[in-house]
């Protein structure tokens, strides 16, 4: 299996090199040269597998022997042994034709654990094999940071720096990141938004002098492994629902800000999974809804919302979708991204927009609609949604035909966003792991949203390996 850049200047690199490169050296994103195709007979056989066995089957298409089978299986087993539910991502029926896929049973109670527990162990594996110290740099709108730190903390040969927007994540998200007392972990709270942090990350990875000097590796969903690991639970959810209902395909409603989680579903569909409609659920930061509706991708004014993990204007993984929308034409992608850099927006043709509407539906959920959805489902079904999942459910109600089966991705435990839940006059009991956070000291530094200032802090964290 070879991987290529969406912008065409990185070609035919293997799986491990793809993991280590993260952001392609030409500024694009890495994608498989050819998406594996899974036959109906193979899908039928895969439907009886455990989550871990299924992950091995799907990963194997992309790893393509670069990691011996026994070692890949051991990495997978180790990664999901930390989850509180034996199924890893159980599917719960909430009402007729409506299911939720619970992705919050990992160490930090968020869907990011599913990819980052594996990626953390994979980085540790590579470090031991090569003797190379891994320096991880990432930005977070809340959940990635905690999951990434949990995935790599205490692992020999790995150090990590996470940027988060100061005062723009939930209290639990902040505590999960900043109560980690570890010299190999650096939390920088930037005076800005997630988009500022993401911009700094991309600038640093695009600066080959900085990237090579500090041996930087990516933990954000610009790293293809994040997408690959998330693809597994679409297969798993489909198989579980199909065991209960006779159906040809399943729709998915996906709360998304950076387009990674929904792109994983798109990838699963292109691999052959019988996915029907892919519903993009956003909040008031609804650049993706605007694109799917009108064919115009243009950031608007940033808004803080009840679903802060989706408070993102510029979605990193959108470029991966553009690559396929434009017929895998890397020159066209590169030209369009250059135009976006200079003009601040992307406009696709009418023909391309028709394809977008075949691929996706979308709904941007306003704040009150989000809270009303939490209250409604708690009153009617006793199921408590976190605000991001509530956006997914609200989008399901708006975009899904009542005769079709839909799975909404439940991306976080509601305890992570108690500020929003309390607005619905709902009192919840915190899991013990979250309750304990409030009694711990915090370790973070507040900094300007400036590339050079971030580099100065990296110098402190990584100085002993800089050359």
XYZ file of C-alpha atoms in Angstrom:
467
model
C 0.000 0.000 0.000
C 1.419 3.352 -1.034
C 0.319 6.792 0.108
C 0.358 10.071 -1.796
C -0.204 13.731 -1.030
C -3.391 15.480 -2.061
C -1.114 18.116 -3.629
C 0.950 15.696 -5.667
C 4.540 16.289 -4.557
C 4.790 13.356 -2.139
C 4.221 9.965 -3.770
C 4.504 6.272 -3.060
C 5.507 6.284 0.600
C 4.667 3.414 2.920
C 2.494 3.202 6.008
C 5.165 3.897 8.658
C 6.537 6.838 6.679
C 2.975 8.144 6.381
C 2.547 7.923 10.155
C 5.797 9.782 10.767
C 5.281 12.448 8.099
C 1.805 13.420 9.366
C 1.242 16.525 7.239
C 2.691 15.884 3.794
C 5.938 17.737 3.152
C 4.267 19.696 0.335
C 1.594 21.007 2.720
C -1.073 18.564 1.559
C -2.641 15.608 3.328
C -1.689 11.977 2.818
C -4.214 9.541 1.358
C -3.956 5.967 0.076
C -2.868 5.752 -3.550
C -5.730 3.326 -4.062
C -8.596 2.689 -1.626
C -8.956 -1.034 -0.837
C -12.228 -2.622 -1.962
C -14.020 -5.075 0.338
C -16.410 -7.512 -1.309
C -19.883 -8.373 -0.026
C -18.684 -11.876 0.889
C -15.768 -10.446 2.852
C -18.101 -8.023 4.639
C -20.303 -10.923 5.645
C -17.334 -12.740 7.160
C -16.161 -9.587 8.940
C -19.570 -9.058 10.538
C -18.900 -11.780 13.118
C -15.604 -10.337 14.332
C -14.968 -8.624 17.655
C -14.036 -4.957 17.522
C -10.352 -5.778 17.921
C -10.456 -8.455 15.224
C -12.265 -6.069 12.903
C -9.669 -3.365 13.520
C -6.925 -5.827 12.590
C -8.659 -6.745 9.319
C -9.168 -3.128 8.273
C -5.756 -1.889 9.411
C -4.090 -4.761 7.535
C -5.228 -3.386 4.171
C -3.262 -0.193 4.853
C -0.341 -1.472 6.929
C 0.280 -3.998 4.140
C 2.781 -6.106 6.066
C 5.010 -3.264 7.323
C 4.139 -4.364 10.856
C 4.150 -8.149 11.396
C 0.650 -9.512 12.042
C 1.382 -10.656 15.587
C 2.824 -7.254 16.495
C -0.090 -5.374 14.896
C -2.556 -7.542 16.823
C -0.671 -6.845 20.046
C -0.793 -3.078 19.385
C -4.541 -3.262 18.826
C -5.172 -5.364 21.928
C -3.094 -3.014 24.065
C -4.856 0.057 22.675
C -8.397 -1.109 23.388
C -7.663 -2.829 26.699
C -8.010 0.638 28.263
C -11.711 0.917 27.319
C -14.448 0.478 29.893
C -16.860 -1.440 27.625
C -16.075 -4.918 26.257
C -17.410 -3.970 22.814
C -15.242 -0.803 22.730
C -17.905 1.116 20.760
C -21.336 -0.323 21.678
C -24.447 0.545 19.674
C -27.561 1.549 21.625
C -31.085 1.695 20.223
C -32.755 4.906 21.395
C -35.995 4.631 19.414
C -37.323 3.022 16.224
C -34.788 3.275 13.409
C -32.585 5.542 15.553
C -29.385 4.290 17.188
C -26.405 5.917 18.838
C -22.864 4.639 18.523
C -21.220 5.249 21.904
C -17.661 6.338 21.267
C -16.920 7.616 24.774
C -15.847 4.505 26.690
C -12.118 5.219 26.444
C -9.824 6.771 29.084
C -10.842 10.406 28.440
C -14.526 9.766 27.700
C -14.338 11.009 24.093
C -14.258 9.471 20.616
C -10.707 10.701 20.063
C -9.493 7.904 22.376
C -10.317 5.315 19.726
C -7.701 6.659 17.347
C -5.262 8.161 19.803
C -4.832 5.148 22.057
C -3.737 3.267 18.940
C -1.629 6.101 17.529
C 0.120 6.590 20.876
C 1.043 2.923 21.029
C 2.070 2.985 17.371
C 4.418 5.928 17.963
C 5.911 4.084 20.948
C 6.363 0.988 18.772
C 8.134 2.995 16.059
C 10.324 4.760 18.632
C 11.502 1.453 20.066
C 12.143 -0.009 16.618
C 14.112 2.969 15.348
C 15.599 4.394 18.546
C 14.162 7.763 17.532
C 12.681 10.158 20.084
C 9.186 11.204 18.979
C 8.175 14.818 19.580
C 4.427 15.218 19.159
C 2.850 18.579 18.444
C -0.904 19.034 18.262
C -3.751 21.502 18.540
C -7.102 20.766 20.129
C -10.581 22.217 20.403
C -10.850 20.191 23.607
C -10.910 16.425 23.202
C -7.872 15.651 21.046
C -5.497 17.155 23.613
C -6.637 15.019 26.530
C -6.817 11.879 24.401
C -3.393 12.487 22.885
C -1.757 13.118 26.256
C -3.405 10.019 27.715
C -2.297 8.014 24.686
C 1.403 8.832 25.014
C 2.104 9.892 28.620
C 4.726 7.768 30.320
C 5.826 6.135 27.083
C 9.583 6.014 26.654
C 10.951 8.146 23.843
C 7.867 10.352 23.424
C 7.260 13.980 24.369
C 4.168 16.002 23.580
C 3.077 19.645 23.315
C -0.611 20.494 22.954
C -2.104 23.890 22.088
C -5.644 24.662 23.221
C -7.686 27.882 22.985
C -7.541 29.577 26.387
C -10.983 29.737 28.007
C -12.731 28.148 25.022
C -12.883 24.505 26.115
C -15.069 22.962 28.807
C -13.723 22.830 32.347
C -13.448 19.040 32.282
C -11.620 19.129 28.944
C -9.180 21.667 30.376
C -8.607 19.645 33.543
C -8.055 16.406 31.655
C -5.186 18.056 29.793
C -3.661 20.309 32.413
C -3.723 18.151 35.547
C -1.125 15.805 34.047
C 2.107 16.330 35.993
C 4.698 14.973 33.601
C 7.904 16.606 32.342
C 7.300 15.100 28.908
C 3.937 16.940 28.572
C 3.560 20.652 27.786
C 0.165 22.380 27.666
C 0.052 25.786 25.980
C -3.194 27.761 26.302
C -3.154 30.171 23.365
C -4.936 33.517 23.382
C -7.101 32.752 20.384
C -9.288 30.088 18.802
C -8.700 26.497 17.742
C -8.252 27.755 14.187
C -5.307 29.858 15.392
C -3.753 26.785 16.998
C -4.364 24.683 13.915
C -2.807 27.390 11.734
C 0.322 27.455 13.923
C 0.595 23.667 13.790
C 0.377 23.643 9.991
C 2.940 26.450 9.736
C 5.374 24.548 11.949
C 4.949 21.289 10.054
C 5.326 23.124 6.732
C 8.591 24.711 7.973
C 10.989 21.866 7.237
C 13.787 23.470 9.270
C 11.629 23.502 12.408
C 10.047 20.116 11.677
C 13.413 18.420 11.246
C 15.179 20.281 14.067
C 12.606 19.210 16.646
C 11.691 15.860 15.044
C 8.013 16.874 15.061
C 5.235 14.328 14.595
C 1.515 14.938 14.184
C -1.259 13.804 16.498
C -4.084 15.778 14.867
C -6.329 14.240 12.249
C -3.974 15.526 9.551
C -2.312 12.184 10.402
C -3.999 9.524 8.269
C -3.858 6.945 11.082
C -6.460 9.000 12.942
C -8.838 8.584 10.004
C -8.033 4.899 9.576
C -8.738 4.046 13.220
C -12.058 5.905 13.135
C -13.136 4.061 9.983
C -13.375 0.824 11.985
C -16.356 1.861 14.086
C -18.497 2.597 11.027
C -18.064 -1.024 9.993
C -18.715 -2.214 13.535
C -21.884 -0.115 13.904
C -23.268 -1.290 10.580
C -22.709 -4.930 11.507
C -24.402 -4.542 14.911
C -27.469 -2.777 13.507
C -27.760 -5.296 10.666
C -27.947 -8.104 13.220
C -31.061 -6.474 14.665
C -32.765 -5.166 11.519
C -33.066 -6.351 7.943
C -31.584 -3.542 5.892
C -29.551 -2.722 2.836
C -27.704 0.302 4.182
C -27.375 2.523 7.236
C -27.265 6.314 7.421
C -24.875 8.049 9.802
C -25.245 11.446 11.447
C -21.875 12.762 12.538
C -21.091 15.776 14.745
C -17.992 17.232 13.148
C -15.863 20.354 13.152
C -12.592 19.319 11.502
C -14.232 16.920 9.004
C -12.130 13.977 10.192
C -14.873 11.855 11.743
C -17.227 12.259 8.787
C -14.376 11.648 6.340
C -13.736 8.311 8.069
C -17.334 7.383 7.207
C -16.795 8.539 3.622
C -13.695 6.337 3.437
C -15.624 3.350 4.831
C -18.272 3.881 2.151
C -15.650 4.051 -0.605
C -14.174 0.789 0.724
C -17.525 -0.909 0.137
C -19.471 -0.531 3.380
C -23.201 -0.103 2.586
C -23.503 3.428 3.943
C -26.538 5.402 2.837
C -26.628 9.076 3.726
C -23.757 10.766 5.563
C -25.186 13.665 7.559
C -22.779 16.428 8.580
C -23.882 17.950 11.891
C -22.314 21.282 12.778
C -23.087 24.101 15.170
C -23.153 27.867 14.517
C -19.625 27.577 13.079
C -21.253 26.088 10.024
C -18.806 26.508 7.157
C -19.328 22.857 6.210
C -23.116 23.218 6.049
C -22.686 26.235 3.795
C -20.428 24.284 1.456
C -22.773 21.309 1.214
C -25.750 23.607 0.629
C -24.230 26.162 -1.755
C -20.842 24.870 -2.901
C -19.017 27.747 -1.215
C -16.420 27.046 1.473
C -15.773 30.327 3.267
C -14.966 30.865 6.944
C -17.303 33.179 8.806
C -17.119 34.841 12.184
C -16.001 32.500 14.943
C -18.671 31.796 17.562
C -18.301 30.111 20.960
C -21.072 27.560 21.400
C -22.482 24.904 23.738
C -20.568 22.316 21.670
C -17.008 23.714 21.870
C -15.215 20.763 20.283
C -16.930 21.747 17.008
C -16.037 25.441 17.281
C -13.890 25.276 14.172
C -14.055 27.336 10.988
C -11.307 25.819 8.817
C -11.639 22.030 8.680
C -8.276 20.333 8.104
C -9.646 17.151 6.569
C -11.791 18.964 4.030
C -8.827 18.853 1.637
C -8.943 15.067 1.652
C -12.551 15.180 0.444
C -11.680 17.797 -2.207
C -9.082 15.389 -3.565
C -11.761 12.815 -4.332
C -14.359 15.382 -5.404
C -11.859 16.687 -7.975
C -11.216 13.217 -9.360
C -7.917 12.666 -7.489
C -6.407 15.537 -9.487
C -3.639 16.781 -7.203
C -2.857 19.776 -9.427
C -6.480 20.936 -9.192
C -6.402 20.478 -5.398
C -3.145 22.409 -5.074
C -4.481 25.267 -7.218
C -7.715 25.414 -5.231
C -5.903 25.458 -1.875
C -3.595 28.226 -3.097
C -6.671 30.191 -4.124
C -8.195 29.576 -0.709
C -5.008 30.870 0.912
C -5.089 34.072 -1.132
C -8.831 34.727 -1.439
C -10.246 33.078 1.675
C -12.842 30.905 0.002
C -13.393 27.926 -2.298
C -16.200 27.706 -4.852
C -16.963 24.478 -6.728
C -18.854 24.030 -9.987
C -22.536 23.141 -10.272
C -21.605 19.628 -11.370
C -19.299 19.206 -8.393
C -21.964 20.577 -6.048
C -24.394 17.946 -7.310
C -21.852 15.290 -6.311
C -21.379 16.928 -2.891
C -25.127 16.657 -2.315
C -24.993 12.969 -3.273
C -22.179 12.410 -0.779
C -23.547 14.429 2.154
C -26.463 16.159 3.801
C -25.890 18.820 6.453
C -27.531 20.826 9.194
C -26.053 23.569 11.364
C -27.596 23.362 14.829
C -28.188 26.606 16.714
C -27.590 26.724 20.466
C -31.201 26.568 21.599
C -31.931 23.686 19.245
C -28.991 21.826 20.754
C -30.257 22.326 24.322
C -33.836 21.496 23.351
C -32.631 18.232 21.819
C -30.826 17.294 25.032
C -33.972 18.004 27.063
C -36.318 16.258 24.637
C -34.377 12.994 24.505
C -33.754 12.957 28.232
C -37.484 13.449 28.913
C -38.700 11.004 26.270
C -36.065 8.245 26.398
C -34.019 8.888 29.593
C -30.930 8.960 27.371
C -28.628 11.868 28.170
C -26.851 13.364 25.155
C -23.764 15.508 25.344
C -24.153 18.744 23.317
C -22.123 17.473 20.349
C -24.154 14.282 20.113
C -27.277 16.434 20.482
C -26.212 18.332 17.361
C -25.901 14.983 15.593
C -29.368 13.928 16.739
C -30.882 17.276 15.723
C -29.303 16.900 12.274
C -30.668 13.341 12.090
C -34.161 14.661 12.781
C -33.790 17.310 10.089
C -32.081 15.286 7.353
C -33.012 11.608 7.812
C -36.073 10.055 6.193
C -38.177 8.452 8.941
C -38.245 5.142 7.035
C -34.451 4.886 7.000
C -32.215 3.579 9.776
C -29.717 6.073 11.130
C -26.837 5.816 13.598
C -25.750 9.022 15.315
C -22.196 9.092 16.580
C -22.156 9.847 20.331
C -18.791 11.533 20.471
C -18.416 12.329 24.184
C -19.756 11.507 27.621
C -22.146 14.250 28.839
C -20.048 14.716 32.000
C -17.411 16.427 29.855
C -19.845 19.234 29.076
C -21.813 19.715 32.244
C -22.055 23.479 31.593
C -24.451 22.732 28.718
C -26.296 19.926 30.487
C -27.000 22.152 33.499
C -28.622 24.695 31.186
C -31.242 22.014 30.530
C -31.930 21.740 34.293
C -30.543 18.215 34.312
C -28.358 16.980 37.147
C -25.947 14.204 36.252
C -23.571 12.050 38.244
C -19.942 12.359 37.210
C -17.839 9.245 36.697
C -15.248 8.974 39.446
C -12.365 9.546 37.029
C -13.826 12.956 36.140
C -14.815 13.937 39.682
C -11.226 13.454 40.850
C -9.925 16.033 38.374
C -11.356 18.988 40.301
C -9.003 18.387 43.239
C -5.780 18.330 41.223
C -3.343 21.187 40.499
C -3.034 22.387 36.906
C 0.071 22.697 34.738
C -0.204 25.036 31.763
C 1.220 28.209 30.283
C -0.888 30.930 28.650
C 0.777 32.245 25.477
C 0.038 34.449 22.486
C -1.265 32.720 19.358
C 2.084 33.240 17.678
C 4.283 30.708 15.881
C 7.560 32.133 17.214
C 6.343 32.112 20.815
C 5.267 28.473 20.470
C 8.708 27.634 19.059
C 10.354 29.202 22.107
C 8.377 26.871 24.375
C 9.199 23.898 22.154
C 12.859 24.761 22.615
C 12.430 24.277 26.354
C 10.567 20.970 26.031
C 12.667 19.471 23.251
C 16.022 21.224 23.733
C 17.988 18.091 24.599
C 17.290 16.548 21.181
C 17.524 19.680 19.040
C 20.502 19.732 16.724
